[in-house]
PDB file of C-alpha atoms in Angstrom:
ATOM      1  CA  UNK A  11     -25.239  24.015 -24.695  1.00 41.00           C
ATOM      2  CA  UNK A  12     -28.529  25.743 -23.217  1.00 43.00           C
ATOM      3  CA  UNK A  13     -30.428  23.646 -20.886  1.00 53.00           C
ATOM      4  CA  UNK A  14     -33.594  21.852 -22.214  1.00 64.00           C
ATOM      5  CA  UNK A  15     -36.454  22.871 -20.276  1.00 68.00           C
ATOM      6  CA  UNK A  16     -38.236  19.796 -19.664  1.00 82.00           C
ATOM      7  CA  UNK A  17     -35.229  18.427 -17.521  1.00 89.00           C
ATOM      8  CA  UNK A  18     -35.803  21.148 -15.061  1.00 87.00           C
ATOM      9  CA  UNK A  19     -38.165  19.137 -12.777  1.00 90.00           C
ATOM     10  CA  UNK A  20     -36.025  16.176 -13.472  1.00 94.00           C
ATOM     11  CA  UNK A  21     -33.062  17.594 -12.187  1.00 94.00           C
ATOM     12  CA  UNK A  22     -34.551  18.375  -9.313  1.00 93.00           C
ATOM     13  CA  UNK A  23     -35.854  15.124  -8.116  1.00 94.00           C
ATOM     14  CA  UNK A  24     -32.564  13.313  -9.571  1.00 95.00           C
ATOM     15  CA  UNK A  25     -30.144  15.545  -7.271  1.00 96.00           C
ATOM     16  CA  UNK A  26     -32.763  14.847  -4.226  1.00 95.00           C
ATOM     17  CA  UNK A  27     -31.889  10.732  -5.006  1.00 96.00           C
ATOM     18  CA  UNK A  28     -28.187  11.338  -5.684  1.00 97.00           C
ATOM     19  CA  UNK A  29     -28.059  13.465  -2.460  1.00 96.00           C
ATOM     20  CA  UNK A  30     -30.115  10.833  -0.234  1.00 96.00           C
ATOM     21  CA  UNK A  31     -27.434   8.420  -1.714  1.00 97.00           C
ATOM     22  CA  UNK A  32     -24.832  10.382  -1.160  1.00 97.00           C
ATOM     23  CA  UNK A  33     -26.715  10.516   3.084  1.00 97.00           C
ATOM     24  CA  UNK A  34     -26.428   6.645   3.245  1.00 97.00           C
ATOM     25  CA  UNK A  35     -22.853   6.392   2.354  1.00 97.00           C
ATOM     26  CA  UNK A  36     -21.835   8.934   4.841  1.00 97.00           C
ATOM     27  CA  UNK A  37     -24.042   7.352   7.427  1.00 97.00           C
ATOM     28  CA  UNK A  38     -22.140   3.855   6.273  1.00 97.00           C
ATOM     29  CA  UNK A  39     -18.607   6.132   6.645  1.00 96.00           C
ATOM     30  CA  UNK A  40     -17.969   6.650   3.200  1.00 96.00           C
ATOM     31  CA  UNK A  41     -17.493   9.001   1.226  1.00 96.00           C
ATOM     32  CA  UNK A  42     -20.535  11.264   0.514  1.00 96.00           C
ATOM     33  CA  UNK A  43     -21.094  11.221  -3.211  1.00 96.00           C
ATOM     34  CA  UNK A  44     -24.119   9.913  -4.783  1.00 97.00           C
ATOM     35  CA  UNK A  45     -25.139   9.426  -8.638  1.00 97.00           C
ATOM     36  CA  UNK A  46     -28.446   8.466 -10.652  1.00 97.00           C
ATOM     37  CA  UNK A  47     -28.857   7.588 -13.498  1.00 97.00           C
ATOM     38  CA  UNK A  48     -32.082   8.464 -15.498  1.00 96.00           C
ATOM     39  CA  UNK A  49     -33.636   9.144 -18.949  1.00 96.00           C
ATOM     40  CA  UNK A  50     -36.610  10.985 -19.920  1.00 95.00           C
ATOM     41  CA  UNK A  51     -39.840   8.834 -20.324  1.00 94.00           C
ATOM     42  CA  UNK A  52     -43.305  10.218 -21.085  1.00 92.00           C
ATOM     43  CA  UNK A  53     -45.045   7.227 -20.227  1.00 94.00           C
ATOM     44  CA  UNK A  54     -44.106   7.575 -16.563  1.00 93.00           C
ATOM     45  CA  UNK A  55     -45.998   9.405 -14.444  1.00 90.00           C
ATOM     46  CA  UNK A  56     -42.756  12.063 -13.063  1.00 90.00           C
ATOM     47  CA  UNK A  57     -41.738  12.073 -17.093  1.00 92.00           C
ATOM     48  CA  UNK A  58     -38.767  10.392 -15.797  1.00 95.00           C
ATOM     49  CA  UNK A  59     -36.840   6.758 -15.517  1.00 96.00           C
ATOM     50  CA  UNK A  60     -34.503   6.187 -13.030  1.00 96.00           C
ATOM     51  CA  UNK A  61     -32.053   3.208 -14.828  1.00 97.00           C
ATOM     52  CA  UNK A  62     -29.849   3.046 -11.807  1.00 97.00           C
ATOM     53  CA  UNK A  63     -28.248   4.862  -8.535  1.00 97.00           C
ATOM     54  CA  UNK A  64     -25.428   4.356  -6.009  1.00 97.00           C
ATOM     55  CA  UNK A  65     -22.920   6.014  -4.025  1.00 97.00           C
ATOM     56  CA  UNK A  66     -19.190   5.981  -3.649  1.00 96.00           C
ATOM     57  CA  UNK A  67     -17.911   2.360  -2.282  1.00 96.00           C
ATOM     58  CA  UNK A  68     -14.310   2.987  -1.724  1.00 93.00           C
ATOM     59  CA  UNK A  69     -14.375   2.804   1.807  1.00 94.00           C
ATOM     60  CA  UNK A  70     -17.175   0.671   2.268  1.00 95.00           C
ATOM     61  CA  UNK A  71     -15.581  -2.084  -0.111  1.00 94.00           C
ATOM     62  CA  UNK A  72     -12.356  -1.213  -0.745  1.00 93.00           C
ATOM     63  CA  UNK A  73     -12.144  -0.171  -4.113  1.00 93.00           C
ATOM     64  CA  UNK A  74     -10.696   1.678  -6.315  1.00 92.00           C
ATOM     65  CA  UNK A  75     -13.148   2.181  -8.767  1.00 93.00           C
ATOM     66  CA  UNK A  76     -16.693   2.353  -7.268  1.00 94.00           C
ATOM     67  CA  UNK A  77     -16.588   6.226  -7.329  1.00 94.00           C
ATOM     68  CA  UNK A  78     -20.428   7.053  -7.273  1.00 95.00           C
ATOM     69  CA  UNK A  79     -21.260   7.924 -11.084  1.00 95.00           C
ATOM     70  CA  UNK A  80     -19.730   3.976 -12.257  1.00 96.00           C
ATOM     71  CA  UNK A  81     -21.101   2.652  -8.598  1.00 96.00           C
ATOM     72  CA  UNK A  82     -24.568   4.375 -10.359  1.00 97.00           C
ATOM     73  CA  UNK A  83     -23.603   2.881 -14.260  1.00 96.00           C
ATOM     74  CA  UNK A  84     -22.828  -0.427 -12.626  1.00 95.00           C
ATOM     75  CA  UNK A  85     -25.967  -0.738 -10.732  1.00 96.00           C
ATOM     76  CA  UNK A  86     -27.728   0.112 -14.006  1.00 96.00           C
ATOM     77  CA  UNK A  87     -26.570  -3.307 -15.257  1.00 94.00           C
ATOM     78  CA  UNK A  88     -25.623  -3.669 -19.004  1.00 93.00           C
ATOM     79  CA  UNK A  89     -27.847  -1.517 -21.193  1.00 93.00           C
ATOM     80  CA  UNK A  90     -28.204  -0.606 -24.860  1.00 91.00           C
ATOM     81  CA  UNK A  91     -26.086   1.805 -26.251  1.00 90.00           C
ATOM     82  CA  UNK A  92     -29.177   3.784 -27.613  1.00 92.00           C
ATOM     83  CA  UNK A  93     -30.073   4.099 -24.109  1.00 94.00           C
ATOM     84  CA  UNK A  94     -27.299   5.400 -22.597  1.00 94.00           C
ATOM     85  CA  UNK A  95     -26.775   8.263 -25.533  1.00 93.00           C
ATOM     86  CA  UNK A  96     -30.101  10.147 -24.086  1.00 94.00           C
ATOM     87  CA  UNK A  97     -29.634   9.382 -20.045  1.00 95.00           C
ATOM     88  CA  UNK A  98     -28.195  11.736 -17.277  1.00 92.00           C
ATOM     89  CA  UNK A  99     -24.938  11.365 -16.743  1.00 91.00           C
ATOM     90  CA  UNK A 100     -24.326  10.506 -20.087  1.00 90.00           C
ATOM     91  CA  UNK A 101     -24.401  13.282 -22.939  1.00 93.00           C
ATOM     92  CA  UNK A 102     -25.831  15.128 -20.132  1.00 94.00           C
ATOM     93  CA  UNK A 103     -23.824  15.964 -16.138  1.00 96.00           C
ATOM     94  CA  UNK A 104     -25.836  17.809 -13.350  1.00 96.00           C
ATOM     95  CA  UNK A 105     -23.719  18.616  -9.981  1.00 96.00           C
ATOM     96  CA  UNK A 106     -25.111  19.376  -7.215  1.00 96.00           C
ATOM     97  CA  UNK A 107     -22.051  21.748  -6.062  1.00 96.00           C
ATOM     98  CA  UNK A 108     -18.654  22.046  -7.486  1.00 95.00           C
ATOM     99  CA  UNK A 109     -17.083  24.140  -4.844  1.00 94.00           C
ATOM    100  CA  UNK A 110     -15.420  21.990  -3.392  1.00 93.00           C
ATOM    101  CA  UNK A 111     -13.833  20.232  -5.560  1.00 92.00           C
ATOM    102  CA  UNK A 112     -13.735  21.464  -9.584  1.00 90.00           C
ATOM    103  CA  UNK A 113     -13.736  17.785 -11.615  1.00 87.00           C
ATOM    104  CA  UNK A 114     -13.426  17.216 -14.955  1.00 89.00           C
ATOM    105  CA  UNK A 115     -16.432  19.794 -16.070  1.00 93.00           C
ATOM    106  CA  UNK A 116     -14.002  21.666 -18.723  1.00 92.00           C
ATOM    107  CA  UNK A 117     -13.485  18.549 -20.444  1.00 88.00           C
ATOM    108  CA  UNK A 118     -17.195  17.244 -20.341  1.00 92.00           C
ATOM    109  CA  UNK A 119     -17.725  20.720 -22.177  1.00 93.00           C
ATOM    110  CA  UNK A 120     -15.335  20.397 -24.476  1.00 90.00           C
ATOM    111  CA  UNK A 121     -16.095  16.828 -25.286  1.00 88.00           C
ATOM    112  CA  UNK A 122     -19.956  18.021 -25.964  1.00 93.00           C
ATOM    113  CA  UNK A 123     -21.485  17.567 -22.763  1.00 95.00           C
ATOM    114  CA  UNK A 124     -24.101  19.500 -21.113  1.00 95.00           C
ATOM    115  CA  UNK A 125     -22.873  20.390 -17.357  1.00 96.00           C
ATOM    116  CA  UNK A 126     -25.618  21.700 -15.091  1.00 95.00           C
ATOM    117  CA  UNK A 127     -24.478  22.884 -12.052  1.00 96.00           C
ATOM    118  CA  UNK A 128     -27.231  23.181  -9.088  1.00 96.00           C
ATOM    119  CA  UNK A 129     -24.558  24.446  -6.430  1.00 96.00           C
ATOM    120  CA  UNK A 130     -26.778  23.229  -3.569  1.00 96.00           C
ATOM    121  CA  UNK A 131     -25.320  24.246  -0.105  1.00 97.00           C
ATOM    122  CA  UNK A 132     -27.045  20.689   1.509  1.00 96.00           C
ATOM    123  CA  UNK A 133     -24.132  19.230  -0.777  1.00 96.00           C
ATOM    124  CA  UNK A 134     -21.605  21.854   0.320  1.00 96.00           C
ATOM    125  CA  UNK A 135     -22.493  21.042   3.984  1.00 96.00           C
ATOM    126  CA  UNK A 136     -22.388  17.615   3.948  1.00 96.00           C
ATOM    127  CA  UNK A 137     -19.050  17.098   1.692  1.00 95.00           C
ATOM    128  CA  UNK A 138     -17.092  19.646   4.110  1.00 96.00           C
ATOM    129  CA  UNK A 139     -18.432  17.245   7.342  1.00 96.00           C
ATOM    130  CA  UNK A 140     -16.640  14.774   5.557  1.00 96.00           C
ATOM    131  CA  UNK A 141     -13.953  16.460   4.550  1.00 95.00           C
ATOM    132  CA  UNK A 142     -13.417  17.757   8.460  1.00 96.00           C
ATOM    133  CA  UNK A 143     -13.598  14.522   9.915  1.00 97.00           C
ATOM    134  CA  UNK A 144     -11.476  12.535   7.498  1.00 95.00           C
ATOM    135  CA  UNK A 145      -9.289  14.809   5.667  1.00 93.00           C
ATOM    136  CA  UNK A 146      -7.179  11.550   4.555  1.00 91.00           C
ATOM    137  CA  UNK A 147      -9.854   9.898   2.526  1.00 90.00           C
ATOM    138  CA  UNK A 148     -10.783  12.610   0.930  1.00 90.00           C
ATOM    139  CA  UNK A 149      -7.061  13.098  -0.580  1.00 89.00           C
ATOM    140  CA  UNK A 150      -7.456   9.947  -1.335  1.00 86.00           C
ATOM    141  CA  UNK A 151     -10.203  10.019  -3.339  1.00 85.00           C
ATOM    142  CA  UNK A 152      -9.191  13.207  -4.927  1.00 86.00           C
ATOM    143  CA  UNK A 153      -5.421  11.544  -6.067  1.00 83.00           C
ATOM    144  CA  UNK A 154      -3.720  13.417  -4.079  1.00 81.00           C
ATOM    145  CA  UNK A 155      -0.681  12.287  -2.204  1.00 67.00           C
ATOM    146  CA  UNK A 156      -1.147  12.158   1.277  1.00 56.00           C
ATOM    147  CA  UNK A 157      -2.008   9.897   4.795  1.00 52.00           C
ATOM    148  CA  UNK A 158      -4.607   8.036   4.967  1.00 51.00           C
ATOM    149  CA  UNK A 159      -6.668   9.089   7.956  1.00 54.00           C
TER     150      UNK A 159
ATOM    151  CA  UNK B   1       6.856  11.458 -25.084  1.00 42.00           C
ATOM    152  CA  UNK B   2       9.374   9.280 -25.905  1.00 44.00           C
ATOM    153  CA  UNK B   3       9.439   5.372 -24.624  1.00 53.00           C
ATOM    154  CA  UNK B   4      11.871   4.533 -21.750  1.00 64.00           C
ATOM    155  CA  UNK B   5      13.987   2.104 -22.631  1.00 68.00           C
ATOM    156  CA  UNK B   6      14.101   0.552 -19.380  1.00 83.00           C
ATOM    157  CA  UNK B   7      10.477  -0.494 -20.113  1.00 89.00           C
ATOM    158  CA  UNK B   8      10.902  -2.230 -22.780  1.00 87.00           C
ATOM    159  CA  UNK B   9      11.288  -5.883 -21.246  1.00 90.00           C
ATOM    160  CA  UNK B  10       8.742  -5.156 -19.342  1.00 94.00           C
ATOM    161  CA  UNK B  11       6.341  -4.243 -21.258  1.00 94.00           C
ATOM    162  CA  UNK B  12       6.725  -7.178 -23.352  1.00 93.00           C
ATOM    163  CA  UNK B  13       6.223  -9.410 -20.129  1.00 94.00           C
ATOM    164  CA  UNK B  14       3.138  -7.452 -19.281  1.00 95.00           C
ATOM    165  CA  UNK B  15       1.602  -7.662 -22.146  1.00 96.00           C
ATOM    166  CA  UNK B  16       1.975 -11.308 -22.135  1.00 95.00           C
ATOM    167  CA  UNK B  17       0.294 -11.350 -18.786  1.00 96.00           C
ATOM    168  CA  UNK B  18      -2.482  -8.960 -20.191  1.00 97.00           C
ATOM    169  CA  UNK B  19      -3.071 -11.549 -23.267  1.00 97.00           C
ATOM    170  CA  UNK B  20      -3.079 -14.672 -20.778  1.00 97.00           C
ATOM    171  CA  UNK B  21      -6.558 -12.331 -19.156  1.00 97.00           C
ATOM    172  CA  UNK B  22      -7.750 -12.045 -22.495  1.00 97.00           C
ATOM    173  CA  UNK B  23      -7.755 -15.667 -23.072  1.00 97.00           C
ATOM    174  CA  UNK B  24      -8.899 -16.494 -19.938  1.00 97.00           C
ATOM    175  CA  UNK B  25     -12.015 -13.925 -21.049  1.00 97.00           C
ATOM    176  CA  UNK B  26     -12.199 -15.700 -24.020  1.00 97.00           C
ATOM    177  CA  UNK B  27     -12.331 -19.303 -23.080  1.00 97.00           C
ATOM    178  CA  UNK B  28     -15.314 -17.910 -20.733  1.00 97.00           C
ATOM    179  CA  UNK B  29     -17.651 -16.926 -23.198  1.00 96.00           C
ATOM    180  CA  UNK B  30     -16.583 -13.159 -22.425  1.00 96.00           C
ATOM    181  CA  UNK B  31     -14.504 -10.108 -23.947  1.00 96.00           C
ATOM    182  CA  UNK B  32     -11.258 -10.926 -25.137  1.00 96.00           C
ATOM    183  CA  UNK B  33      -9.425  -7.854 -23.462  1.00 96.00           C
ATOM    184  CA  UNK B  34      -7.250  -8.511 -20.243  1.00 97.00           C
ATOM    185  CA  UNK B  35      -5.236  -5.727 -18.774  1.00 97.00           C
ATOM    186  CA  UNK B  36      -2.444  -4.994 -16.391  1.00 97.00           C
ATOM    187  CA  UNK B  37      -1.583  -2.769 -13.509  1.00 97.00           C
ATOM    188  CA  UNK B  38       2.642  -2.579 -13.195  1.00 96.00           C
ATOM    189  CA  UNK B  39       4.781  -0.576 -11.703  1.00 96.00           C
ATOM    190  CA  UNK B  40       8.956  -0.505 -12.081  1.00 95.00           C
ATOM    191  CA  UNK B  41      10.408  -2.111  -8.819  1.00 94.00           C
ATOM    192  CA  UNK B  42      14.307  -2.869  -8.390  1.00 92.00           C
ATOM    193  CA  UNK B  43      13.833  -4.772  -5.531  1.00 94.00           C
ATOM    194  CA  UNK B  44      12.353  -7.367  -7.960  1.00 93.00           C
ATOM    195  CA  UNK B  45      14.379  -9.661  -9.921  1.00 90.00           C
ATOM    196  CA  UNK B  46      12.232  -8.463 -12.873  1.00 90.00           C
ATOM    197  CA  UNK B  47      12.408  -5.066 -12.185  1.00 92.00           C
ATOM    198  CA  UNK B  48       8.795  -4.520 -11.999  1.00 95.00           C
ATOM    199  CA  UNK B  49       5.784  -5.351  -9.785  1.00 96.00           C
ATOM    200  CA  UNK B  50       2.302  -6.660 -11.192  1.00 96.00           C
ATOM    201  CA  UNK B  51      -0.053  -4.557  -8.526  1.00 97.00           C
ATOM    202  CA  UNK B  52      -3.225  -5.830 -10.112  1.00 97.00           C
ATOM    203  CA  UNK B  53      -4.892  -7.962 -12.988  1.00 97.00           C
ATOM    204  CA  UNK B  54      -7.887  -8.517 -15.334  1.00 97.00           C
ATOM    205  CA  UNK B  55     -10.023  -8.954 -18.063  1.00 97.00           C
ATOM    206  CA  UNK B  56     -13.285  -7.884 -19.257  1.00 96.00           C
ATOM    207  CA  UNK B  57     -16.282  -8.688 -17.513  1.00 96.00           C
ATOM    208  CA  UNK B  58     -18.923  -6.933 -19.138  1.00 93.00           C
ATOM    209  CA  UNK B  59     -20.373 -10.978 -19.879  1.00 94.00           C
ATOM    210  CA  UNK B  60     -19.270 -12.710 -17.421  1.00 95.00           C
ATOM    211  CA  UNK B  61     -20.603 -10.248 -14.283  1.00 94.00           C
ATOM    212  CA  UNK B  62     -23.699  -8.527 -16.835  1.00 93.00           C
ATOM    213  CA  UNK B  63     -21.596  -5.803 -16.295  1.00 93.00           C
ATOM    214  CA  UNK B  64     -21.834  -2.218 -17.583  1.00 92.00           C
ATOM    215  CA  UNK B  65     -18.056  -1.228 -15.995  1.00 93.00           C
ATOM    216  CA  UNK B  66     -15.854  -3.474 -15.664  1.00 94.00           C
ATOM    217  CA  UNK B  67     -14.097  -3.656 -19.097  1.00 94.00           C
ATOM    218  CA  UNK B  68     -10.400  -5.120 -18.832  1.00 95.00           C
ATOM    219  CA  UNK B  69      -8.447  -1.822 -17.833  1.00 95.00           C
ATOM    220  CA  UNK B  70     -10.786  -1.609 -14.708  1.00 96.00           C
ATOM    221  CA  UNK B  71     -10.531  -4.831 -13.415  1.00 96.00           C
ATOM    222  CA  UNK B  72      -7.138  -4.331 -13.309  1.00 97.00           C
ATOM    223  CA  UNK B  73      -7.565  -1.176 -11.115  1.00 96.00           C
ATOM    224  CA  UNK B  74     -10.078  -3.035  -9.187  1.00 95.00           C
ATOM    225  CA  UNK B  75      -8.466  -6.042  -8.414  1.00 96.00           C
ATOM    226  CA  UNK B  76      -5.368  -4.189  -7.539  1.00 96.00           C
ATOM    227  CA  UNK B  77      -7.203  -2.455  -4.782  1.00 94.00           C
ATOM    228  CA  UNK B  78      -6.891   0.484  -2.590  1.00 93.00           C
ATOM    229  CA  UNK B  79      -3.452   2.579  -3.720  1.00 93.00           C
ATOM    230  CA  UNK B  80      -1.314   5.564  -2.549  1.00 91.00           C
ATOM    231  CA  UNK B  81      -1.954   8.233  -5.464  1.00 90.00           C
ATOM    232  CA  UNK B  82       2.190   8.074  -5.573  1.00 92.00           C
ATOM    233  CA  UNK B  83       1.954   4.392  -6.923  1.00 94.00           C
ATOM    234  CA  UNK B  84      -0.548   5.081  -9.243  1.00 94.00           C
ATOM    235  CA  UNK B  85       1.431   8.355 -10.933  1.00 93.00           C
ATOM    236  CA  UNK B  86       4.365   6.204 -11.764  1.00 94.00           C
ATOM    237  CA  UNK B  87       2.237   2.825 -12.820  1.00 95.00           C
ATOM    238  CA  UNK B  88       1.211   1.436 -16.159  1.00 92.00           C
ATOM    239  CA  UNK B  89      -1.828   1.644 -17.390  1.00 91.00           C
ATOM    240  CA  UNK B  90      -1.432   5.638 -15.217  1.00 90.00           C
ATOM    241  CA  UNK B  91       0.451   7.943 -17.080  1.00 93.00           C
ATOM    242  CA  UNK B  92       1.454   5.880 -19.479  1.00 94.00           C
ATOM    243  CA  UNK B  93      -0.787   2.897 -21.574  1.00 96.00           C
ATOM    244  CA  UNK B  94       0.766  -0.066 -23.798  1.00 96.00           C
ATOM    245  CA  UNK B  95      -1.854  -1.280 -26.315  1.00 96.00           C
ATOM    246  CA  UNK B  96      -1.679  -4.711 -28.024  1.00 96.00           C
ATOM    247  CA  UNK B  97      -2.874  -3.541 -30.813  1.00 96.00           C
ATOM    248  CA  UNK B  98      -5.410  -0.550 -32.208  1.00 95.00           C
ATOM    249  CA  UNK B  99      -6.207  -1.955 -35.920  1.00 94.00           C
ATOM    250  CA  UNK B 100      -9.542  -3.397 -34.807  1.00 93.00           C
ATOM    251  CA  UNK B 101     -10.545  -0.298 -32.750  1.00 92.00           C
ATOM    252  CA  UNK B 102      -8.767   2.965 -32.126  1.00 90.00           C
ATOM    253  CA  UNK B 103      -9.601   3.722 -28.313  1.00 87.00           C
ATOM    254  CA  UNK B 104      -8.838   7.199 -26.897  1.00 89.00           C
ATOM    255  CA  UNK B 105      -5.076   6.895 -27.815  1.00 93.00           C
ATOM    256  CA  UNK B 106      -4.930  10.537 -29.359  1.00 92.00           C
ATOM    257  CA  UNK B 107      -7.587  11.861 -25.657  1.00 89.00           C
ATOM    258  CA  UNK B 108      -4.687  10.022 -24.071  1.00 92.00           C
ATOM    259  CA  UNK B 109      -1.817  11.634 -25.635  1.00 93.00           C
ATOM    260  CA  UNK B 110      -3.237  15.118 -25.651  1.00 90.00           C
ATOM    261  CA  UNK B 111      -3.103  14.495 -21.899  1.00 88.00           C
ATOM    262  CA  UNK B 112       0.203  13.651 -22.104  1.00 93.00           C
ATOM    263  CA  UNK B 113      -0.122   9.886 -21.511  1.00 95.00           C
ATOM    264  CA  UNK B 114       2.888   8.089 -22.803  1.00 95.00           C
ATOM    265  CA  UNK B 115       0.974   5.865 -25.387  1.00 96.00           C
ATOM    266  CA  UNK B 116       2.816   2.170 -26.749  1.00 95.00           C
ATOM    267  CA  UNK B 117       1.448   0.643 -29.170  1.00 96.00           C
ATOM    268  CA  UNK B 118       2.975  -3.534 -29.692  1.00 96.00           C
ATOM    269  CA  UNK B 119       0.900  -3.802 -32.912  1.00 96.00           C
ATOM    270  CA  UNK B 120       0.410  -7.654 -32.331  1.00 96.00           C
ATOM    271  CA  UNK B 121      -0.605  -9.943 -34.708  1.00 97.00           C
ATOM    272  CA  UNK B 122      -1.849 -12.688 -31.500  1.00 96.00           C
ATOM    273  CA  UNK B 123      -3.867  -9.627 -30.242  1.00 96.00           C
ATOM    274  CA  UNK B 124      -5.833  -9.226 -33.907  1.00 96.00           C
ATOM    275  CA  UNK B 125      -6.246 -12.903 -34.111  1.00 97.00           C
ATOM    276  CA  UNK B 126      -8.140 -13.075 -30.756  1.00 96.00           C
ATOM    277  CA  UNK B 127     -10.470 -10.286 -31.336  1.00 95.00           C
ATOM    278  CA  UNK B 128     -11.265 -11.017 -34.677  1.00 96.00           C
ATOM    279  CA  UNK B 129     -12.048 -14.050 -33.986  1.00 96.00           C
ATOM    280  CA  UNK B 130     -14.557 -12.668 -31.170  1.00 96.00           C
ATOM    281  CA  UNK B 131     -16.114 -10.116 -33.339  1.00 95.00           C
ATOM    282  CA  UNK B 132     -16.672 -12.833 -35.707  1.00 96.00           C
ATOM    283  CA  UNK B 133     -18.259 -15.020 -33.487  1.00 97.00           C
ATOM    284  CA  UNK B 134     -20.756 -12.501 -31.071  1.00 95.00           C
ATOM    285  CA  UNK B 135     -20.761  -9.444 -33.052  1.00 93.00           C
ATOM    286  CA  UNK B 136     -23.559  -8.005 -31.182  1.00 91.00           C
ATOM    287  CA  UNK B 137     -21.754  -8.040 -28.355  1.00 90.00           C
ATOM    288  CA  UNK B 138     -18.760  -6.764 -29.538  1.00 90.00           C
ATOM    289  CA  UNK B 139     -20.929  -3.814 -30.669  1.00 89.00           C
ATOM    290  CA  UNK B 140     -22.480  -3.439 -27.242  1.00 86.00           C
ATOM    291  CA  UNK B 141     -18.872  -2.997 -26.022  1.00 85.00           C
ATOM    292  CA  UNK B 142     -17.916  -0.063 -28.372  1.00 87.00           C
ATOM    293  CA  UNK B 143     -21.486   1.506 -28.277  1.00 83.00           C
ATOM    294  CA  UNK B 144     -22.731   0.849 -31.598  1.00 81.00           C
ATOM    295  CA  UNK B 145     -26.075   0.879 -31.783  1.00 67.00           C
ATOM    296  CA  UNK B 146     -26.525  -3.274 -32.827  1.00 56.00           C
ATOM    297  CA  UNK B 147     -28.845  -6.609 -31.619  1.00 51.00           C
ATOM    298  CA  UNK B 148     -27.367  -8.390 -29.092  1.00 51.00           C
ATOM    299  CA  UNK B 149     -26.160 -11.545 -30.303  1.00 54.00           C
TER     300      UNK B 149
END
């Protein structure tokens, strides 16, 4: 699928929230991966909505489920399901880098989804800090078998 | 893949855990889906080990993640990858029954998920009975397109 143009601009500013989540949750000593979620609204003044946004919570609150794109969906609260076929990360995934780790991109493809990937080196830089410092986590995180920092 | 026959018992026990949820979600005004996170253990007199529990939430909480399979995950916390490769609901998934809605069984089994279905008739009763009762937000759930109730 060829990218739209009019989420361009909306990319950008999306990835800059994601990435200041992403900031906080190191700063808290998580892990740093952030999410928004947003649709396209021409009655705002950026074109934009943002429905929701958070950050990876497994550290910070123990679970194994608050990865940041559901920590971002949850934070969202319950919406219609009219609303969530037109938002980013929905029918639509942008990644700020995916160097570091490949996810499950071939499958959103497959499946019909548009992946946009911005590979940003801020992202690169700050995921390999973490990475460095606690090597354990990140295995964790990842599923792969290993100590725990 | 074909089903283990030393999960048999087990799953039958399980499931009657995961229903117990789904009433429990039921007699609160929420989702009649309950799940279960086991794992074989034969240190147990069972010969398996409930790791975690739960049931939809998506009424209860207002939220937009927590259907009954992640709950489960969720309440069972923080685990090694290695306990999650060899756990139910992981690699593979026993279903109560798929005659009201077909999930991702077939996503599932192209992944090479070990999929068991019980085919239920307690299972039917208790959703139908839902659906009947809050459509709309049985619709929510599955992403129709509907009113709220």
């Amino acid at each position: 699928m060829s990218l739209d143009n009019s989420w361009k601009g909306i990319d950008r500013h999306g990835m800059l929230l994601a990435f200041d989540e992403a900031q906080n949750s190191y700063q808290q000593g998580g892990i740093p991966i952030g999410s928004v979620l947003l649709v396209q609204d021409p009655t705002e003044s950026d074109g934009y909505k943002i429905l929701g946004s958070g950050h990876n919570e497994r550290i910070q609150k123990s679970s194994a489920t608050l990865h940041g794109e559901i920590s971002a969906l949850e934070n969202a609260g319950r919406l219609r399901a009219e609303i969530y076929r037109k938002a980013t990360i929905i029918p639509r995934v942008v990644i700020g880098e995916n160097t570091t780790f490949m996810g499950g991109e071939v499958l959103l493809q497959q499946s019909g989804v548009e992946v946009v990937v911005q590979d940003r080196q801020d992202c690169k830089d700050l995921m390999q800090k973490f990475i460095s410092e606690k090597p354990g986590e990140w295995n964790e995180d990842i599923g792969e078998v290993a100590d725990r920092d």
